[in-house]
Structure formats: C-alpha cells, structure tokens
C-alpha cells in the first residue's frame, strides 16, 4: 500500500470509495492492518478500556497515547496514523500545543479531539501550525459523565441541526476529518453530504465516507461480554486475525458493513 495522506482520503471521498479505519495500539497489529488494506490506524484512548482494563477512557494520559503511537509507527506500512488527545490533555491552548507536539513527534500524522463547534478556533490554530485535526462528534466517550451514559446523540430535529451546523463550522475552521459516533444514520448521511472533508462513522450507518471499529470489538474480544449494537464480529468463520482484518476492509469497501442491524434511527 502506498502512503495514505489527506489527499488520498479526499480522493477516496470524491470517488465514492469507502475508507477503512481501525483502532491499533502496537507494531504487530499495525503491520497486519496495513497488509489488510486499512487506510487509517487510530490510536484511540479506547486503549484505557481494552488494554489497561479501566471502565472508561478518562484515566488515559497523553504519555500513554504517545507511547502507543510510537509503537504503531514502528509497524506501520503506509497507513495514515491518527492519535487521540486524551482526557484533559487539551484543556488550554498551550497545553493543546504541547500534547499535539508529543503525539506528532511520536509518529502521528493527525490528532483527534472530542467536542463541537467550540473547538473551531483550536482547530484553525492547529492547522496553521501544521497539525491536521479530526473532530469527534456525537457520542464522545470523554464526556460520558455529562451525557449520563453511552447514548445515541443527534436524535430530534433540533439536536440534528445543531450537529450539522457544528460539522460545517468545523470544516470551515480547517478540520481535516470528522468522526461521528452513535449518530442516527439519516443525520450522518446529511453531514457527510454537507461537507467536503471525509466523514468516518462508528454506529453512524452506511452513508458516511468510511467506517471505524475498535480492534478488539471486531475480533470478538470483550472484558465485559457486552457487544455494542454497531459491532460485527469479523473473526466469525475466519481462520486467522489477518483474514478477519481483510474481511473487515472488504466489507467496508463493498458496503456490506454496516448492515441495517448495526444502525440507529432518529
């Protein structure tokens, strides 16, 4: 696979070819995912739950994120590396710069922030300094205590219009990518059509420009035994992890995943 860049992703959106993203936390899985054709490796703060055993992403530090970003970089074979800014690692503008520098120096090509239109100024200032930003909208796990749990976001016309307006404002501010989590499929389709930048979905239906899943979820691994509605076990019927990752990429590309049973309605 030739190196994936922001231009690559924009071209895929323009051609209508779906983008495959997976979370990744180490060198071996990075190499395996690249061989399967995954275009974006997301070092997600989900590592707090699937690797560290916490009950949320909140205990994860920026040093944890930098460590795993560096590990993924060593195994990467051409994918774009996207790294999460961990909880409270971007509380001030100066802290945001320091945290982004740590992630970019560890090997990230882009950083991901959770929030809404209030991030527009930060996104713009990061872009000016050569740091592309992906903004995570919808169910943002770092705000789980505000939401009162893991709930679908953007239901109802008022909430839907607000999220659509935020997406447009963030694109205008210079966001390079959007990620929608647990959003009704119809709203995700509206947002994807309204912006020129790629939109990646997780629990956001089939009409986003690409899909992402947590690696451990799509391999059927869970500490809790609970499987989110939007997850498909790609290990089922496969002889190896490499085959499961290949099936995931093909299923995203041929649009057989997500299926109707993985979607949320308005």
XYZ file of C-alpha atoms in Angstrom:
266
model
C 0.000 0.000 0.000
C 1.394 3.400 -0.968
C 1.451 6.020 1.774
C -2.029 7.290 2.671
C -2.238 11.065 3.033
C -5.034 13.594 3.499
C -5.096 13.961 -0.284
C -5.621 10.209 -0.593
C -8.611 10.377 1.740
C -10.140 13.343 -0.089
C -9.748 11.495 -3.399
C -11.431 8.397 -1.946
C -14.395 10.519 -0.823
C -14.671 12.199 -4.201
C -14.623 8.799 -5.961
C -17.192 7.379 -3.565
C -14.813 4.677 -2.318
C -15.249 3.903 1.359
C -12.363 4.426 3.812
C -11.392 1.683 6.276
C -10.136 2.747 9.716
C -9.348 0.565 12.733
C -8.027 1.277 16.191
C -4.495 -0.005 16.679
C -2.150 0.076 19.637
C 1.036 -1.814 18.725
C 3.518 -2.560 15.945
C 2.365 -6.092 15.093
C -1.275 -5.164 14.625
C -0.208 -2.059 12.684
C 1.649 -4.176 10.140
C -1.218 -6.693 9.958
C -3.844 -3.982 9.446
C -1.770 -2.326 6.726
C -1.426 -5.652 4.916
C -5.228 -5.937 5.047
C -5.605 -2.548 3.334
C -6.701 -0.447 6.311
C -6.090 3.198 5.372
C -6.187 4.850 8.818
C -4.782 3.486 12.073
C -6.424 5.177 15.059
C -4.518 5.077 18.319
C -7.653 5.554 20.358
C -7.919 6.363 24.032
C -10.090 3.237 23.989
C -6.788 1.615 24.968
C -7.705 2.594 28.518
C -10.518 0.069 28.416
C -9.278 -2.694 26.091
C -5.593 -2.686 27.109
C -5.459 -1.157 30.583
C -8.735 -2.539 31.938
C -10.307 0.745 33.050
C -14.076 1.227 32.912
C -13.746 4.401 30.798
C -11.213 6.325 28.723
C -10.745 9.002 31.383
C -7.640 7.586 33.158
C -5.582 7.530 29.935
C -2.714 10.043 29.857
C -1.056 11.825 26.950
C 2.115 9.850 27.731
C 0.111 6.622 27.271
C -1.063 7.923 23.906
C 2.442 8.900 22.797
C 3.856 5.508 23.833
C 1.306 3.563 21.776
C 1.561 5.995 18.849
C 5.305 5.346 18.689
C 4.706 1.592 18.805
C 2.197 1.773 15.938
C 4.561 3.936 13.895
C 7.239 1.234 14.043
C 4.907 -1.323 12.494
C 3.104 0.990 10.084
C 3.436 0.207 6.367
C 1.832 3.236 4.752
C -1.403 3.945 6.643
C -2.242 7.380 8.000
C -1.735 7.458 11.786
C -4.392 9.297 13.804
C -3.915 9.719 17.569
C -6.368 10.759 20.269
C -5.785 13.665 22.588
C -6.536 12.050 25.943
C -8.892 13.417 28.594
C -7.868 16.905 29.784
C -4.716 16.934 27.653
C -6.147 19.873 25.679
C -7.730 21.940 28.470
C -5.887 25.117 27.440
C -4.478 26.232 24.120
C -0.882 25.983 25.342
C -1.494 22.506 26.721
C -3.108 21.502 23.420
C 0.017 22.566 21.515
C 2.253 20.609 23.885
C 0.074 17.498 23.700
C -0.144 17.648 19.902
C 3.613 18.097 19.631
C 4.116 14.991 21.766
C 1.810 12.915 19.554
C 3.172 14.224 16.249
C 6.760 13.666 17.361
C 5.811 10.108 18.348
C 4.604 9.443 14.795
C 1.037 10.729 14.394
C 0.013 12.336 11.107
C -3.172 13.814 12.604
C -4.685 14.312 16.052
C -8.262 13.716 17.167
C -10.199 15.950 19.549
C -13.613 15.366 21.081
C -16.023 18.278 21.111
C -18.128 20.548 18.958
C -18.165 23.962 17.309
C -16.389 25.450 20.334
C -13.248 23.717 19.024
C -13.244 25.796 15.823
C -10.586 28.268 16.968
C -8.336 25.483 18.260
C -8.701 23.522 15.022
C -7.815 26.599 12.988
C -4.740 27.391 15.087
C -3.550 23.782 14.884
C -3.909 23.784 11.093
C -1.829 26.963 10.900
C 0.920 25.141 12.792
C 0.937 22.087 10.540
C -1.194 19.836 12.765
C -4.230 18.366 10.966
C -7.188 17.723 13.238
C -10.028 15.214 13.237
C -13.008 16.260 15.351
C -15.078 13.568 17.069
C -18.802 14.447 17.207
C -21.834 12.610 18.557
C -21.171 10.251 21.443
C -17.813 11.470 22.736
C -16.633 8.988 25.400
C -14.620 11.582 27.340
C -17.940 13.352 28.052
C -19.775 10.207 29.144
C -20.494 11.681 32.582
C -22.173 14.709 31.006
C -24.281 12.532 28.703
C -25.326 10.291 31.596
C -24.052 7.161 29.865
C -23.357 5.859 26.383
C -26.374 7.152 24.437
C -27.173 7.887 20.795
C -26.678 11.579 20.002
C -28.410 13.801 17.435
C -31.933 12.475 17.810
C -34.661 15.030 17.223
C -34.516 17.812 14.639
C -33.059 20.423 16.983
C -30.128 18.217 18.039
C -29.635 17.033 14.470
C -29.487 20.573 13.066
C -27.034 21.602 15.789
C -24.679 18.738 14.927
C -24.943 19.506 11.202
C -24.155 23.184 11.839
C -21.198 22.205 14.021
C -19.800 19.920 11.341
C -19.953 22.700 8.739
C -18.365 25.203 11.137
C -15.527 22.812 11.947
C -14.825 22.173 8.270
C -14.704 25.930 7.680
C -12.285 26.250 10.612
C -9.896 23.806 8.932
C -10.776 20.350 10.283
C -9.275 17.645 8.067
C -11.623 14.838 9.099
C -14.793 14.261 11.107
C -15.721 11.189 13.137
C -19.362 10.541 14.053
C -20.140 8.065 16.839
C -23.595 6.697 17.691
C -25.491 9.070 15.414
C -28.731 8.263 13.536
C -27.952 7.064 10.020
C -30.041 9.736 8.323
C -28.209 12.528 10.159
C -24.804 11.013 9.385
C -25.747 10.902 5.706
C -26.776 14.594 5.802
C -23.486 15.596 7.426
C -21.383 13.537 5.014
C -23.106 15.186 2.058
C -22.828 18.690 3.519
C -19.026 18.767 3.959
C -16.168 18.246 1.538
C -13.860 16.577 4.069
C -14.157 12.835 4.772
C -16.557 11.694 7.492
C -15.870 8.421 9.316
C -18.643 6.656 11.198
C -18.916 4.246 14.105
C -22.523 3.392 14.752
C -23.453 6.062 12.205
C -24.849 3.972 9.359
C -23.627 3.141 5.852
C -23.585 6.578 4.225
C -20.512 8.093 5.868
C -17.318 8.147 3.815
C -15.733 5.403 5.892
C -16.026 3.210 8.953
C -14.057 2.582 12.130
C -14.322 -0.076 14.821
C -12.341 -0.823 17.945
C -9.938 -3.629 17.021
C -10.811 -5.832 19.986
C -14.551 -5.427 19.368
C -14.384 -6.543 15.736
C -12.286 -9.569 16.783
C -14.967 -10.626 19.240
C -12.909 -9.805 22.333
C -14.539 -8.125 25.325
C -13.752 -7.751 29.004
C -17.398 -7.070 29.811
C -19.133 -9.518 27.497
C -21.258 -6.663 26.125
C -21.128 -6.035 22.387
C -22.255 -2.629 21.068
C -25.071 -2.764 18.521
C -22.853 -1.316 15.788
C -20.178 -4.034 16.072
C -19.803 -7.071 13.832
C -17.548 -9.959 14.871
C -15.271 -10.366 11.849
C -13.421 -13.320 13.395
C -16.506 -15.482 12.920
C -15.717 -18.066 10.256
C -12.162 -16.827 9.712
C -9.034 -18.918 10.260
C -6.804 -16.066 11.441
C -6.746 -12.485 12.655
C -5.179 -11.431 9.352
C -8.152 -12.932 7.486
C -10.588 -11.158 9.824
C -8.922 -7.788 9.182
C -9.024 -8.457 5.450
C -12.735 -9.294 5.667
C -13.356 -6.066 7.589
C -11.669 -3.953 4.913
C -13.528 -5.724 2.087
C -16.845 -5.378 3.905
C -16.334 -1.635 4.370
C -15.299 -1.236 0.742
C -18.185 -3.259 -0.722
C -20.595 -1.583 1.722
C -21.879 -4.836 3.212
C -20.851 -3.365 6.586
C -22.512 -1.720 8.364
C -25.749 -3.616 7.743
C -29.203 -2.392 8.837
C -28.896 -4.182 12.191
C -25.890 -2.008 13.040
C -27.719 1.309 12.521
C -29.518 3.754 14.807
C -32.712 5.537 13.801
C -33.697 9.105 14.530
